[in-house]
PDB file of C-alpha atoms in Angstrom:
ATOM      1  CA  MET E   1     103.655  97.647 114.520  1.00  0.00           C
ATOM      2  CA  ARG E   2      99.927  96.968 114.194  1.00  0.00           C
ATOM      3  CA  VAL E   3      98.132  99.241 111.725  1.00  0.00           C
ATOM      4  CA  CYS E   4      94.417  99.547 111.018  1.00  0.00           C
ATOM      5  CA  VAL E   5      93.577 100.882 107.536  1.00  0.00           C
ATOM      6  CA  ALA E   6      89.951 101.850 106.925  1.00  0.00           C
ATOM      7  CA  THR E   7      87.586 102.893 104.134  1.00  0.00           C
ATOM      8  CA  THR E   8      83.876 102.436 103.466  1.00  0.00           C
ATOM      9  CA  VAL E   9      84.069 104.047 100.019  1.00  0.00           C
ATOM     10  CA  HIS E  10      87.004 102.749  98.013  1.00  0.00           C
ATOM     11  CA  HIS E  11      87.321  99.391  96.309  1.00  0.00           C
ATOM     12  CA  PRO E  12      89.326  97.062  98.592  1.00  0.00           C
ATOM     13  CA  GLU E  13      91.810  96.554  95.741  1.00  0.00           C
ATOM     14  CA  ASP E  14      92.348 100.310  95.424  1.00  0.00           C
ATOM     15  CA  ALA E  15      95.895 100.756  94.146  1.00  0.00           C
ATOM     16  CA  ARG E  16      96.998 103.453  96.596  1.00  0.00           C
ATOM     17  CA  ILE E  17      95.509 101.740  99.637  1.00  0.00           C
ATOM     18  CA  MET E  18      96.077  98.033  99.018  1.00  0.00           C
ATOM     19  CA  HIS E  19      98.875  97.755  96.502  1.00  0.00           C
ATOM     20  CA  ARG E  20     101.026 100.583  97.737  1.00  0.00           C
ATOM     21  CA  GLN E  21     100.456 101.516 101.378  1.00  0.00           C
ATOM     22  CA  ILE E  22      99.235  98.190 102.815  1.00  0.00           C
ATOM     23  CA  ARG E  23     101.636  96.135 100.714  1.00  0.00           C
ATOM     24  CA  ALA E  24     104.563  98.287 101.866  1.00  0.00           C
ATOM     25  CA  LEU E  25     103.586  97.760 105.515  1.00  0.00           C
ATOM     26  CA  LEU E  26     103.192  94.002 105.090  1.00  0.00           C
ATOM     27  CA  ASP E  27     106.484  93.705 103.231  1.00  0.00           C
ATOM     28  CA  GLU E  28     108.242  95.360 106.186  1.00  0.00           C
ATOM     29  CA  GLY E  29     106.754  92.805 108.581  1.00  0.00           C
ATOM     30  CA  HIS E  30     104.015  94.949 110.130  1.00  0.00           C
ATOM     31  CA  GLU E  31     100.534  93.627 110.919  1.00  0.00           C
ATOM     32  CA  VAL E  32      97.591  95.187 109.081  1.00  0.00           C
ATOM     33  CA  THR E  33      93.873  95.090 109.808  1.00  0.00           C
ATOM     34  CA  TYR E  34      91.890  96.284 106.809  1.00  0.00           C
ATOM     35  CA  VAL E  35      88.350  97.664 107.244  1.00  0.00           C
ATOM     36  CA  ALA E  36      86.768  97.784 103.776  1.00  0.00           C
ATOM     37  CA  PRO E  37      83.584  96.849 101.836  1.00  0.00           C
ATOM     38  CA  PHE E  38      84.796  93.412 100.731  1.00  0.00           C
ATOM     39  CA  THR E  39      81.341  91.855 100.271  1.00  0.00           C
ATOM     40  CA  TYR E  40      79.939  94.801  98.343  1.00  0.00           C
ATOM     41  CA  TYR E  41      82.741  94.534  95.789  1.00  0.00           C
ATOM     42  CA  ASN E  42      82.893  90.718  95.906  1.00  0.00           C
ATOM     43  CA  VAL E  43      86.574  90.779  96.880  1.00  0.00           C
ATOM     44  CA  THR E  44      88.458  88.067  98.750  1.00  0.00           C
ATOM     45  CA  PRO E  45      90.878  89.719 101.210  1.00  0.00           C
ATOM     46  CA  ALA E  46      94.562  89.347 100.415  1.00  0.00           C
ATOM     47  CA  MET E  47      96.675  86.867 102.311  1.00  0.00           C
ATOM     48  CA  GLY E  48      98.591  88.234 105.254  1.00  0.00           C
ATOM     49  CA  LEU E  49      96.120  90.789 106.563  1.00  0.00           C
ATOM     50  CA  THR E  50      93.150  90.733 108.944  1.00  0.00           C
ATOM     51  CA  ALA E  51      89.967  91.771 107.145  1.00  0.00           C
ATOM     52  CA  ILE E  52      86.890  93.414 108.647  1.00  0.00           C
ATOM     53  CA  ASP E  53      83.986  93.653 106.227  1.00  0.00           C
ATOM     54  CA  VAL E  54      81.860  96.796 106.287  1.00  0.00           C
ATOM     55  CA  ALA E  55      79.006  97.986 104.103  1.00  0.00           C
ATOM     56  CA  ARG E  56      79.811 100.542 101.439  1.00  0.00           C
ATOM     57  CA  HIS E  57      78.852 103.971 102.798  1.00  0.00           C
ATOM     58  CA  ALA E  58      78.060 102.289 106.095  1.00  0.00           C
ATOM     59  CA  SER E  59      75.966 104.219 108.603  1.00  0.00           C
ATOM     60  CA  TYR E  60      77.882 106.144 111.233  1.00  0.00           C
ATOM     61  CA  GLY E  61      76.967 103.560 113.844  1.00  0.00           C
ATOM     62  CA  ARG E  62      78.162 100.586 111.821  1.00  0.00           C
ATOM     63  CA  ALA E  63      81.276 102.402 110.687  1.00  0.00           C
ATOM     64  CA  ARG E  64      82.151 103.220 114.302  1.00  0.00           C
ATOM     65  CA  THR E  65      81.602  99.578 115.292  1.00  0.00           C
ATOM     66  CA  ALA E  66      83.913  98.390 112.513  1.00  0.00           C
ATOM     67  CA  LEU E  67      86.584 100.911 113.500  1.00  0.00           C
ATOM     68  CA  ARG E  68      86.305  99.895 117.142  1.00  0.00           C
ATOM     69  CA  ARG E  69      87.059  96.309 116.143  1.00  0.00           C
ATOM     70  CA  GLY E  70      89.828  97.381 113.800  1.00  0.00           C
ATOM     71  CA  VAL E  71      91.790  99.528 116.236  1.00  0.00           C
ATOM     72  CA  LYS E  72      91.842  96.983 119.039  1.00  0.00           C
ATOM     73  CA  ASP E  73      95.539  96.688 119.996  1.00  0.00           C
ATOM     74  CA  ALA E  74      96.481  98.858 116.964  1.00  0.00           C
ATOM     75  CA  ASP E  75      99.395 101.309 117.096  1.00  0.00           C
ATOM     76  CA  LEU E  76      98.094 103.450 114.236  1.00  0.00           C
ATOM     77  CA  LEU E  77      94.852 104.097 112.344  1.00  0.00           C
ATOM     78  CA  ILE E  78      94.917 105.313 108.716  1.00  0.00           C
ATOM     79  CA  VAL E  79      91.528 106.407 107.313  1.00  0.00           C
ATOM     80  CA  HIS E  80      90.879 107.131 103.657  1.00  0.00           C
ATOM     81  CA  GLU E  81      87.735 109.252 103.864  1.00  0.00           C
ATOM     82  CA  HIS E  82      86.805 112.363 105.828  1.00  0.00           C
ATOM     83  CA  ARG E  83      83.533 111.011 107.216  1.00  0.00           C
ATOM     84  CA  LEU E  84      85.382 108.369 109.243  1.00  0.00           C
ATOM     85  CA  LEU E  85      86.925 111.160 111.308  1.00  0.00           C
ATOM     86  CA  ARG E  86      83.417 111.749 112.667  1.00  0.00           C
ATOM     87  CA  VAL E  87      83.049 108.216 114.028  1.00  0.00           C
ATOM     88  CA  LEU E  88      86.425 107.559 115.613  1.00  0.00           C
ATOM     89  CA  PRO E  89      86.277 105.308 118.694  1.00  0.00           C
ATOM     90  CA  HIS E  90      86.956 107.021 121.992  1.00  0.00           C
ATOM     91  CA  ARG E  91      89.859 104.664 122.660  1.00  0.00           C
ATOM     92  CA  ARG E  92      92.068 104.757 119.616  1.00  0.00           C
ATOM     93  CA  PRO E  93      95.700 105.024 118.513  1.00  0.00           C
ATOM     94  CA  PRO E  94      97.103 108.029 116.615  1.00  0.00           C
ATOM     95  CA  VAL E  95      94.985 108.779 113.545  1.00  0.00           C
ATOM     96  CA  VAL E  96      96.172 109.614 110.024  1.00  0.00           C
ATOM     97  CA  TRP E  97      93.850 110.878 107.288  1.00  0.00           C
ATOM     98  CA  ASP E  98      94.903 110.233 103.681  1.00  0.00           C
ATOM     99  CA  VAL E  99      93.376 113.085 101.695  1.00  0.00           C
ATOM    100  CA  ARG E 100      92.247 112.237  98.156  1.00  0.00           C
ATOM    101  CA  GLU E 101      88.738 113.649  98.150  1.00  0.00           C
ATOM    102  CA  GLN E 102      87.696 117.244  97.582  1.00  0.00           C
ATOM    103  CA  VAL E 103      87.698 118.956 100.979  1.00  0.00           C
ATOM    104  CA  THR E 104      87.399 122.517 102.178  1.00  0.00           C
ATOM    105  CA  PRO E 105      90.364 124.370 103.717  1.00  0.00           C
ATOM    106  CA  LYS E 106      88.368 124.491 106.950  1.00  0.00           C
ATOM    107  CA  GLN E 107      88.026 120.695 107.035  1.00  0.00           C
ATOM    108  CA  LEU E 108      91.717 120.288 106.288  1.00  0.00           C
ATOM    109  CA  ASP E 109      92.749 122.767 108.960  1.00  0.00           C
ATOM    110  CA  ARG E 110      90.469 121.274 111.602  1.00  0.00           C
ATOM    111  CA  ALA E 111      91.642 117.724 110.893  1.00  0.00           C
ATOM    112  CA  GLY E 112      95.273 118.802 110.753  1.00  0.00           C
ATOM    113  CA  ARG E 113      95.069 120.268 114.259  1.00  0.00           C
ATOM    114  CA  ARG E 114      93.868 116.938 115.641  1.00  0.00           C
ATOM    115  CA  HIS E 115      95.440 114.285 113.436  1.00  0.00           C
ATOM    116  CA  GLN E 116      98.234 113.684 110.977  1.00  0.00           C
ATOM    117  CA  VAL E 117      97.221 114.353 107.364  1.00  0.00           C
ATOM    118  CA  ILE E 118      98.709 112.623 104.318  1.00  0.00           C
ATOM    119  CA  THR E 119      98.993 114.860 101.272  1.00  0.00           C
ATOM    120  CA  PRO E 120     101.155 114.426  98.154  1.00  0.00           C
ATOM    121  CA  ALA E 121     103.774 116.561  99.889  1.00  0.00           C
ATOM    122  CA  VAL E 122     103.940 113.988 102.685  1.00  0.00           C
ATOM    123  CA  VAL E 123     103.532 110.754 100.703  1.00  0.00           C
ATOM    124  CA  PRO E 124     104.023 111.343  96.968  1.00  0.00           C
ATOM    125  CA  GLU E 125     101.579 110.163  94.337  1.00  0.00           C
ATOM    126  CA  ALA E 126     103.259 107.258  92.568  1.00  0.00           C
ATOM    127  CA  THR E 127     102.726 104.215  90.387  1.00  0.00           C
ATOM    128  CA  LEU E 128     104.376 100.920  89.485  1.00  0.00           C
ATOM    129  CA  VAL E 129     106.641 101.635  86.532  1.00  0.00           C
ATOM    130  CA  SER E 130     107.213  98.862  84.026  1.00  0.00           C
ATOM    131  CA  PRO E 131     110.934  98.198  83.422  1.00  0.00           C
ATOM    132  CA  GLY E 132     110.555  98.111  79.647  1.00  0.00           C
ATOM    133  CA  PRO E 133     107.062  98.542  78.192  1.00  0.00           C
ATOM    134  CA  PRO E 134     106.356  97.908  74.504  1.00  0.00           C
ATOM    135  CA  PRO E 135     106.273 101.031  72.320  1.00  0.00           C
ATOM    136  CA  PRO E 136     102.900 102.704  71.787  1.00  0.00           C
ATOM    137  CA  GLY E 137     100.804 101.058  69.100  1.00  0.00           C
ATOM    138  CA  GLY E 138      98.425 102.597  66.597  1.00  0.00           C
ATOM    139  CA  THR E 139      95.091 100.778  66.875  1.00  0.00           C
ATOM    140  CA  ARG E 140      93.595 101.595  70.286  1.00  0.00           C
ATOM    141  CA  VAL E 141      93.434 104.250  72.973  1.00  0.00           C
ATOM    142  CA  VAL E 142      92.772 103.513  76.620  1.00  0.00           C
ATOM    143  CA  HIS E 143      91.160 105.155  79.630  1.00  0.00           C
ATOM    144  CA  ILE E 144      91.901 103.819  83.123  1.00  0.00           C
ATOM    145  CA  GLY E 145      89.880 104.959  86.114  1.00  0.00           C
ATOM    146  CA  ARG E 146      86.402 105.784  87.322  1.00  0.00           C
ATOM    147  CA  LEU E 147      83.886 106.772  84.673  1.00  0.00           C
ATOM    148  CA  SER E 148      81.309 109.482  85.261  1.00  0.00           C
ATOM    149  CA  ALA E 149      79.685 112.434  83.535  1.00  0.00           C
ATOM    150  CA  GLU E 150      82.200 114.911  84.916  1.00  0.00           C
ATOM    151  CA  ARG E 151      85.019 112.597  83.843  1.00  0.00           C
ATOM    152  CA  GLY E 152      84.007 112.847  80.216  1.00  0.00           C
ATOM    153  CA  VAL E 153      81.857 109.757  79.585  1.00  0.00           C
ATOM    154  CA  SER E 154      79.758 111.492  76.923  1.00  0.00           C
ATOM    155  CA  GLU E 155      82.893 112.745  75.216  1.00  0.00           C
ATOM    156  CA  LEU E 156      84.522 109.300  75.423  1.00  0.00           C
ATOM    157  CA  ILE E 157      81.524 107.637  73.772  1.00  0.00           C
ATOM    158  CA  GLY E 158      81.448 110.318  71.094  1.00  0.00           C
ATOM    159  CA  LEU E 159      85.173 109.862  70.551  1.00  0.00           C
ATOM    160  CA  ALA E 160      84.806 106.087  70.213  1.00  0.00           C
ATOM    161  CA  GLU E 161      82.237 106.506  67.432  1.00  0.00           C
ATOM    162  CA  ARG E 162      84.418 109.006  65.566  1.00  0.00           C
ATOM    163  CA  LEU E 163      87.500 106.761  65.827  1.00  0.00           C
ATOM    164  CA  ILE E 164      85.963 103.683  64.205  1.00  0.00           C
ATOM    165  CA  PRO E 165      86.460 104.862  60.583  1.00  0.00           C
ATOM    166  CA  HIS E 166      90.124 105.434  61.418  1.00  0.00           C
ATOM    167  CA  GLY E 167      90.679 101.882  62.661  1.00  0.00           C
ATOM    168  CA  VAL E 168      91.157 102.875  66.303  1.00  0.00           C
ATOM    169  CA  ARG E 169      89.275 101.275  69.235  1.00  0.00           C
ATOM    170  CA  LEU E 170      88.625 102.716  72.671  1.00  0.00           C
ATOM    171  CA  ASP E 171      89.209 100.563  75.768  1.00  0.00           C
ATOM    172  CA  LEU E 172      87.586 101.764  79.010  1.00  0.00           C
ATOM    173  CA  ILE E 173      88.940 100.150  82.176  1.00  0.00           C
ATOM    174  CA  GLY E 174      87.196 101.225  85.349  1.00  0.00           C
ATOM    175  CA  ALA E 175      84.032 101.239  87.409  1.00  0.00           C
ATOM    176  CA  ALA E 176      81.282 103.629  86.362  1.00  0.00           C
ATOM    177  CA  ALA E 177      78.860 105.875  88.204  1.00  0.00           C
ATOM    178  CA  ARG E 178      75.362 104.437  88.214  1.00  0.00           C
ATOM    179  CA  GLU E 179      73.870 107.155  86.007  1.00  0.00           C
ATOM    180  CA  VAL E 180      76.279 106.524  83.110  1.00  0.00           C
ATOM    181  CA  ARG E 181      76.278 102.716  83.132  1.00  0.00           C
ATOM    182  CA  PRO E 182      73.347 102.417  80.665  1.00  0.00           C
ATOM    183  CA  LEU E 183      75.186 104.704  78.226  1.00  0.00           C
ATOM    184  CA  LEU E 184      78.315 102.574  78.437  1.00  0.00           C
ATOM    185  CA  ARG E 185      76.406  99.296  78.091  1.00  0.00           C
ATOM    186  CA  ASP E 186      74.575 100.595  75.028  1.00  0.00           C
ATOM    187  CA  ALA E 187      77.822 101.818  73.451  1.00  0.00           C
ATOM    188  CA  GLN E 188      79.454  98.446  74.030  1.00  0.00           C
ATOM    189  CA  ARG E 189      76.399  96.560  72.770  1.00  0.00           C
ATOM    190  CA  VAL E 190      76.528  98.309  69.394  1.00  0.00           C
ATOM    191  CA  GLY E 191      80.275  97.819  69.113  1.00  0.00           C
ATOM    192  CA  LEU E 192      81.538 101.365  69.662  1.00  0.00           C
ATOM    193  CA  LEU E 193      83.964 100.500  72.441  1.00  0.00           C
ATOM    194  CA  ASP E 194      85.090  97.885  74.953  1.00  0.00           C
ATOM    195  CA  TRP E 195      84.209  98.554  78.593  1.00  0.00           C
ATOM    196  CA  PHE E 196      85.912  96.124  80.986  1.00  0.00           C
ATOM    197  CA  GLY E 197      84.532  97.488  84.260  1.00  0.00           C
ATOM    198  CA  TYR E 198      86.683  97.552  87.358  1.00  0.00           C
ATOM    199  CA  VAL E 199      90.024  95.804  86.955  1.00  0.00           C
ATOM    200  CA  PRO E 200      92.663  95.763  89.745  1.00  0.00           C
ATOM    201  CA  ASN E 201      95.258  98.398  88.995  1.00  0.00           C
ATOM    202  CA  ARG E 202      98.185  96.047  88.426  1.00  0.00           C
ATOM    203  CA  HIS E 203      96.185  94.178  85.761  1.00  0.00           C
ATOM    204  CA  ALA E 204      94.770  97.367  84.250  1.00  0.00           C
ATOM    205  CA  LEU E 205      98.284  98.701  83.729  1.00  0.00           C
ATOM    206  CA  ARG E 206      99.304  95.593  81.811  1.00  0.00           C
ATOM    207  CA  MET E 207      96.147  95.836  79.700  1.00  0.00           C
ATOM    208  CA  ALA E 208      97.044  99.421  78.797  1.00  0.00           C
ATOM    209  CA  GLU E 209     100.500  98.592  77.458  1.00  0.00           C
ATOM    210  CA  GLY E 210     100.917  99.033  73.737  1.00  0.00           C
ATOM    211  CA  ALA E 211      98.030 101.484  73.328  1.00  0.00           C
ATOM    212  CA  LEU E 212      98.326 104.545  71.117  1.00  0.00           C
ATOM    213  CA  ALA E 213      97.657 106.889  74.057  1.00  0.00           C
ATOM    214  CA  GLY E 214      96.190 107.076  77.557  1.00  0.00           C
ATOM    215  CA  LEU E 215      93.248 109.425  78.088  1.00  0.00           C
ATOM    216  CA  SER E 216      92.529 111.585  81.139  1.00  0.00           C
ATOM    217  CA  LEU E 217      89.438 113.685  80.440  1.00  0.00           C
ATOM    218  CA  ALA E 218      87.670 115.725  83.111  1.00  0.00           C
ATOM    219  CA  ASP E 219      85.751 118.966  83.418  1.00  0.00           C
ATOM    220  CA  ASP E 220      86.768 121.774  85.748  1.00  0.00           C
ATOM    221  CA  THR E 221      84.652 120.461  88.653  1.00  0.00           C
ATOM    222  CA  VAL E 222      86.872 117.407  89.158  1.00  0.00           C
ATOM    223  CA  ARG E 223      89.941 117.257  91.368  1.00  0.00           C
ATOM    224  CA  THR E 224      92.086 115.114  89.100  1.00  0.00           C
ATOM    225  CA  SER E 225      94.715 112.930  90.709  1.00  0.00           C
ATOM    226  CA  PRO E 226      97.998 112.885  88.800  1.00  0.00           C
ATOM    227  CA  THR E 227      98.289 109.154  89.507  1.00  0.00           C
ATOM    228  CA  LYS E 228      96.284 108.221  86.394  1.00  0.00           C
ATOM    229  CA  ILE E 229      98.694 110.210  84.252  1.00  0.00           C
ATOM    230  CA  MET E 230     101.638 108.622  86.076  1.00  0.00           C
ATOM    231  CA  ASP E 231     100.110 105.213  85.314  1.00  0.00           C
ATOM    232  CA  TYR E 232     100.182 105.990  81.596  1.00  0.00           C
ATOM    233  CA  MET E 233     103.706 107.413  81.814  1.00  0.00           C
ATOM    234  CA  GLY E 234     104.899 104.325  83.664  1.00  0.00           C
ATOM    235  CA  ARG E 235     103.683 102.146  80.783  1.00  0.00           C
ATOM    236  CA  GLY E 236     105.296 104.276  78.093  1.00  0.00           C
ATOM    237  CA  LEU E 237     102.050 105.739  76.732  1.00  0.00           C
ATOM    238  CA  PRO E 238     101.649 109.271  75.381  1.00  0.00           C
ATOM    239  CA  VAL E 239      99.055 111.121  77.474  1.00  0.00           C
ATOM    240  CA  ILE E 240      96.091 113.078  76.132  1.00  0.00           C
ATOM    241  CA  THR E 241      94.550 115.115  78.938  1.00  0.00           C
ATOM    242  CA  THR E 242      92.269 118.050  79.570  1.00  0.00           C
ATOM    243  CA  PRO E 243      93.676 121.059  81.482  1.00  0.00           C
ATOM    244  CA  GLN E 244      92.793 119.460  84.842  1.00  0.00           C
ATOM    245  CA  GLY E 245      95.733 117.102  84.353  1.00  0.00           C
ATOM    246  CA  GLY E 246      97.805 119.395  82.207  1.00  0.00           C
ATOM    247  CA  ALA E 247     100.502 120.505  84.657  1.00  0.00           C
ATOM    248  CA  LEU E 248     102.319 117.173  84.845  1.00  0.00           C
ATOM    249  CA  VAL E 249     102.018 116.532  81.115  1.00  0.00           C
ATOM    250  CA  GLU E 250     103.329 119.959  80.203  1.00  0.00           C
ATOM    251  CA  ALA E 251     106.170 119.734  82.710  1.00  0.00           C
ATOM    252  CA  THR E 252     107.399 116.412  81.341  1.00  0.00           C
ATOM    253  CA  GLY E 253     106.499 116.867  77.680  1.00  0.00           C
ATOM    254  CA  CYS E 254     104.907 113.419  77.615  1.00  0.00           C
ATOM    255  CA  GLY E 255     101.660 114.224  75.833  1.00  0.00           C
ATOM    256  CA  LEU E 256      99.038 116.689  74.651  1.00  0.00           C
ATOM    257  CA  VAL E 257      96.696 118.990  76.590  1.00  0.00           C
ATOM    258  CA  VAL E 258      93.327 119.608  74.904  1.00  0.00           C
ATOM    259  CA  PRO E 259      89.894 120.989  75.813  1.00  0.00           C
ATOM    260  CA  LEU E 260      87.124 118.629  76.917  1.00  0.00           C
ATOM    261  CA  ASP E 261      85.780 118.468  73.382  1.00  0.00           C
ATOM    262  CA  VAL E 262      85.342 115.467  71.094  1.00  0.00           C
ATOM    263  CA  ASP E 263      86.859 117.192  68.073  1.00  0.00           C
ATOM    264  CA  ALA E 264      89.922 118.311  70.032  1.00  0.00           C
ATOM    265  CA  VAL E 265      90.541 114.849  71.510  1.00  0.00           C
ATOM    266  CA  LEU E 266      89.932 113.169  68.151  1.00  0.00           C
ATOM    267  CA  ASN E 267      92.459 115.432  66.427  1.00  0.00           C
ATOM    268  CA  ALA E 268      95.045 114.693  69.119  1.00  0.00           C
ATOM    269  CA  VAL E 269      94.563 110.931  68.730  1.00  0.00           C
ATOM    270  CA  LEU E 270      94.780 111.094  64.951  1.00  0.00           C
ATOM    271  CA  ASP E 271      97.880 113.298  65.084  1.00  0.00           C
ATOM    272  CA  LEU E 272      99.614 110.643  67.165  1.00  0.00           C
ATOM    273  CA  LYS E 273      98.312 107.818  64.999  1.00  0.00           C
ATOM    274  CA  GLU E 274      99.860 109.392  61.917  1.00  0.00           C
ATOM    275  CA  ASP E 275     103.210 110.033  63.604  1.00  0.00           C
ATOM    276  CA  PRO E 276     104.665 106.831  65.144  1.00  0.00           C
ATOM    277  CA  ALA E 277     107.993 108.509  65.865  1.00  0.00           C
ATOM    278  CA  ARG E 278     106.322 111.265  67.847  1.00  0.00           C
ATOM    279  CA  ARG E 279     104.215 108.931  69.969  1.00  0.00           C
ATOM    280  CA  ALA E 280     107.277 106.786  70.668  1.00  0.00           C
ATOM    281  CA  ARG E 281     109.199 109.890  71.743  1.00  0.00           C
ATOM    282  CA  LEU E 282     106.395 111.137  74.013  1.00  0.00           C
ATOM    283  CA  GLY E 283     105.979 107.678  75.540  1.00  0.00           C
ATOM    284  CA  ALA E 284     109.703 107.388  76.203  1.00  0.00           C
ATOM    285  CA  LEU E 285     109.830 110.832  77.828  1.00  0.00           C
ATOM    286  CA  GLY E 286     106.980 109.935  80.166  1.00  0.00           C
ATOM    287  CA  HIS E 287     108.418 106.542  81.041  1.00  0.00           C
ATOM    288  CA  ALA E 288     111.848 107.974  81.872  1.00  0.00           C
ATOM    289  CA  GLU E 289     110.320 110.655  84.123  1.00  0.00           C
ATOM    290  CA  ALA E 290     108.039 108.142  85.855  1.00  0.00           C
ATOM    291  CA  ARG E 291     110.941 105.789  86.542  1.00  0.00           C
ATOM    292  CA  LEU E 292     113.048 108.621  87.911  1.00  0.00           C
ATOM    293  CA  ARG E 293     110.483 110.276  90.185  1.00  0.00           C
ATOM    294  CA  HIS E 294     107.205 108.349  90.458  1.00  0.00           C
ATOM    295  CA  HIS E 295     108.084 104.657  90.950  1.00  0.00           C
ATOM    296  CA  TRP E 296     106.342 103.580  94.166  1.00  0.00           C
ATOM    297  CA  PRO E 297     109.009 101.087  95.365  1.00  0.00           C
ATOM    298  CA  ASP E 298     111.396 104.043  95.603  1.00  0.00           C
ATOM    299  CA  HIS E 299     109.026 105.704  98.096  1.00  0.00           C
ATOM    300  CA  ALA E 300     107.641 102.674  99.958  1.00  0.00           C
ATOM    301  CA  ALA E 301     110.281 102.417 102.681  1.00  0.00           C
ATOM    302  CA  ALA E 302     109.998 106.125 103.440  1.00  0.00           C
ATOM    303  CA  PHE E 303     106.219 105.761 103.809  1.00  0.00           C
ATOM    304  CA  VAL E 304     106.680 102.919 106.291  1.00  0.00           C
ATOM    305  CA  ARG E 305     109.229 104.920 108.314  1.00  0.00           C
ATOM    306  CA  ARG E 306     106.783 107.826 108.412  1.00  0.00           C
ATOM    307  CA  ALA E 307     103.987 105.508 109.587  1.00  0.00           C
ATOM    308  CA  GLU E 308     106.235 104.198 112.343  1.00  0.00           C
ATOM    309  CA  SER E 309     106.953 107.747 113.471  1.00  0.00           C
ATOM    310  CA  TRP E 310     103.229 108.585 113.504  1.00  0.00           C
ATOM    311  CA  ALA E 311     102.692 105.575 115.737  1.00  0.00           C
ATOM    312  CA  GLY E 312     105.382 106.863 118.079  1.00  0.00           C
ATOM    313  CA  LEU E 313     107.734 103.975 117.426  1.00  0.00           C
ATOM    314  CA  PRO E 314     111.513 104.267 117.088  1.00  0.00           C
ATOM    315  CA  THR E 315     112.436 104.606 113.425  1.00  0.00           C
ATOM    316  CA  HIS E 316     115.304 105.409 111.123  1.00  0.00           C
ATOM    317  CA  ALA E 317     115.986 108.998 110.151  1.00  0.00           C
ATOM    318  CA  LEU E 318     114.469 108.685 106.686  1.00  0.00           C
ATOM    319  CA  ALA E 319     112.427 111.557 105.283  1.00  0.00           C
ATOM    320  CA  VAL E 320     109.586 111.164 102.809  1.00  0.00           C
TER     321      VAL E 320
END
């Protein structure tokens, strides 16, 4: 099977796109053409796939041209942003839209009547679960993922300053929205925190191991993906999250749900710092649940079978 995977928004090393979906297809012997903004992010394409470079947020005309090249001889097209549905080539294979952005019910309904749509009910959110992570430590907390105002950057910087007298550092691992980058640079310059910028997911997960807790802070305007919380669970970290990510944490008992407030987050961190047995128990609960239900290799083959069925190819009777 020949599959074209396309985005003009996401980092080419995006965990869900590259390290889960594309890697699963390649491992099963399928051919993949990847349309992504490689130059913008200064990324060398992975071995084994055909890369088509496109500008980030490319114009409709240039995006359509890139897709036209990508779908030549393809059996399936998987797009990772809604706007690409507006520039599909006239001659194209079956189209699948992987929904991760905030969309209206009308957009979802309209796309679903024309194309296949990937939602968590179709292809589960998942992570790569470490077989035996070290127990949570007591000297640093970590945040993995994109940094922006609505994802609590001001609160994170305030938290970092309040943690210093308690001997706890804050590690931020992720790209940042343009408007908050000066705040993060200034905070790092004066020694409040360590901001590593974008780090490929597989490396970011290893960097997070041994932290006191993993943070997932967002206001009520953000559609929070549970994958970040699964990432922390898969590395045996207690989770501290705002209500946007609270459902998974409460269901598994792997962490604490707090308001988006510096005092509330600080108190949660300090409670865990002072109770090593509790943070070890919460980390173990999360890790066990992640290994049982959210380990991507357990879902990869089912995703590939589903992709084959979308392309109209004979496949095994394996449900996702």
